[in-house]
């Protein structure tokens, strides 16, 4: 356990202390590994994920998508179209 002297079930822990502890979580911990998988942006790394990692990653991406408003989805789509346009414009 990363914080052996901390009672993680302490109902009196305030939000600031919780976020401070959470932000310092090491990637070697189970939670740290999940956070690392969910936040990965390198497509080459994502391609190398095993089936369990892919499930964690895909489930999180789906949850993000479901929480987006229609306006946010349209904006994300426009950003993606612009990235694709830039990436493939040199082939014209």
Short mmCIF file of N, CA, C and O in Angstrom, two decimals, residues 57-67:
data_model
loop_
_atom_site.label_atom_id
_atom_site.label_comp_id
_atom_site.label_asym_id
_atom_site.label_seq_id
_atom_site.Cartn_x
_atom_site.Cartn_y
_atom_site.Cartn_z
N UNK A 57 -9.45 0.70 -21.00
CA UNK A 57 -9.33 1.91 -21.83
C UNK A 57 -10.63 2.19 -22.58
O UNK A 57 -11.15 3.30 -22.56
N UNK A 58 -11.16 1.18 -23.25
CA UNK A 58 -12.37 1.36 -24.06
C UNK A 58 -13.59 1.70 -23.21
O UNK A 58 -14.41 2.53 -23.59
N UNK A 59 -13.72 1.04 -22.05
CA UNK A 59 -14.83 1.35 -21.15
C UNK A 59 -14.78 2.80 -20.71
O UNK A 59 -15.81 3.48 -20.62
N UNK A 60 -13.58 3.30 -20.42
CA UNK A 60 -13.43 4.68 -19.98
C UNK A 60 -13.75 5.65 -21.12
O UNK A 60 -14.44 6.66 -20.91
N UNK A 61 -13.27 5.35 -22.31
CA UNK A 61 -13.56 6.21 -23.46
C UNK A 61 -15.07 6.26 -23.72
O UNK A 61 -15.61 7.31 -24.05
N UNK A 62 -15.73 5.12 -23.58
CA UNK A 62 -17.18 5.07 -23.78
C UNK A 62 -17.90 5.91 -22.73
O UNK A 62 -18.84 6.64 -23.04
N UNK A 63 -17.44 5.85 -21.50
CA UNK A 63 -18.04 6.64 -20.42
C UNK A 63 -17.87 8.13 -20.69
O UNK A 63 -18.79 8.92 -20.48
N UNK A 64 -16.71 8.52 -21.18
CA UNK A 64 -16.47 9.93 -21.52
C UNK A 64 -17.42 10.35 -22.63
O UNK A 64 -18.05 11.41 -22.57
N UNK A 65 -17.54 9.53 -23.66
CA UNK A 65 -18.41 9.84 -24.79
C UNK A 65 -19.86 9.98 -24.35
O UNK A 65 -20.56 10.90 -24.78
N UNK A 66 -20.31 9.09 -23.50
CA UNK A 66 -21.69 9.13 -23.01
C UNK A 66 -21.97 10.38 -22.17
O UNK A 66 -23.11 10.84 -22.12
N UNK A 67 -20.95 10.91 -21.54
CA UNK A 67 -21.15 12.07 -20.67
C UNK A 67 -21.08 13.39 -21.43
O UNK A 67 -21.40 14.44 -20.88
#
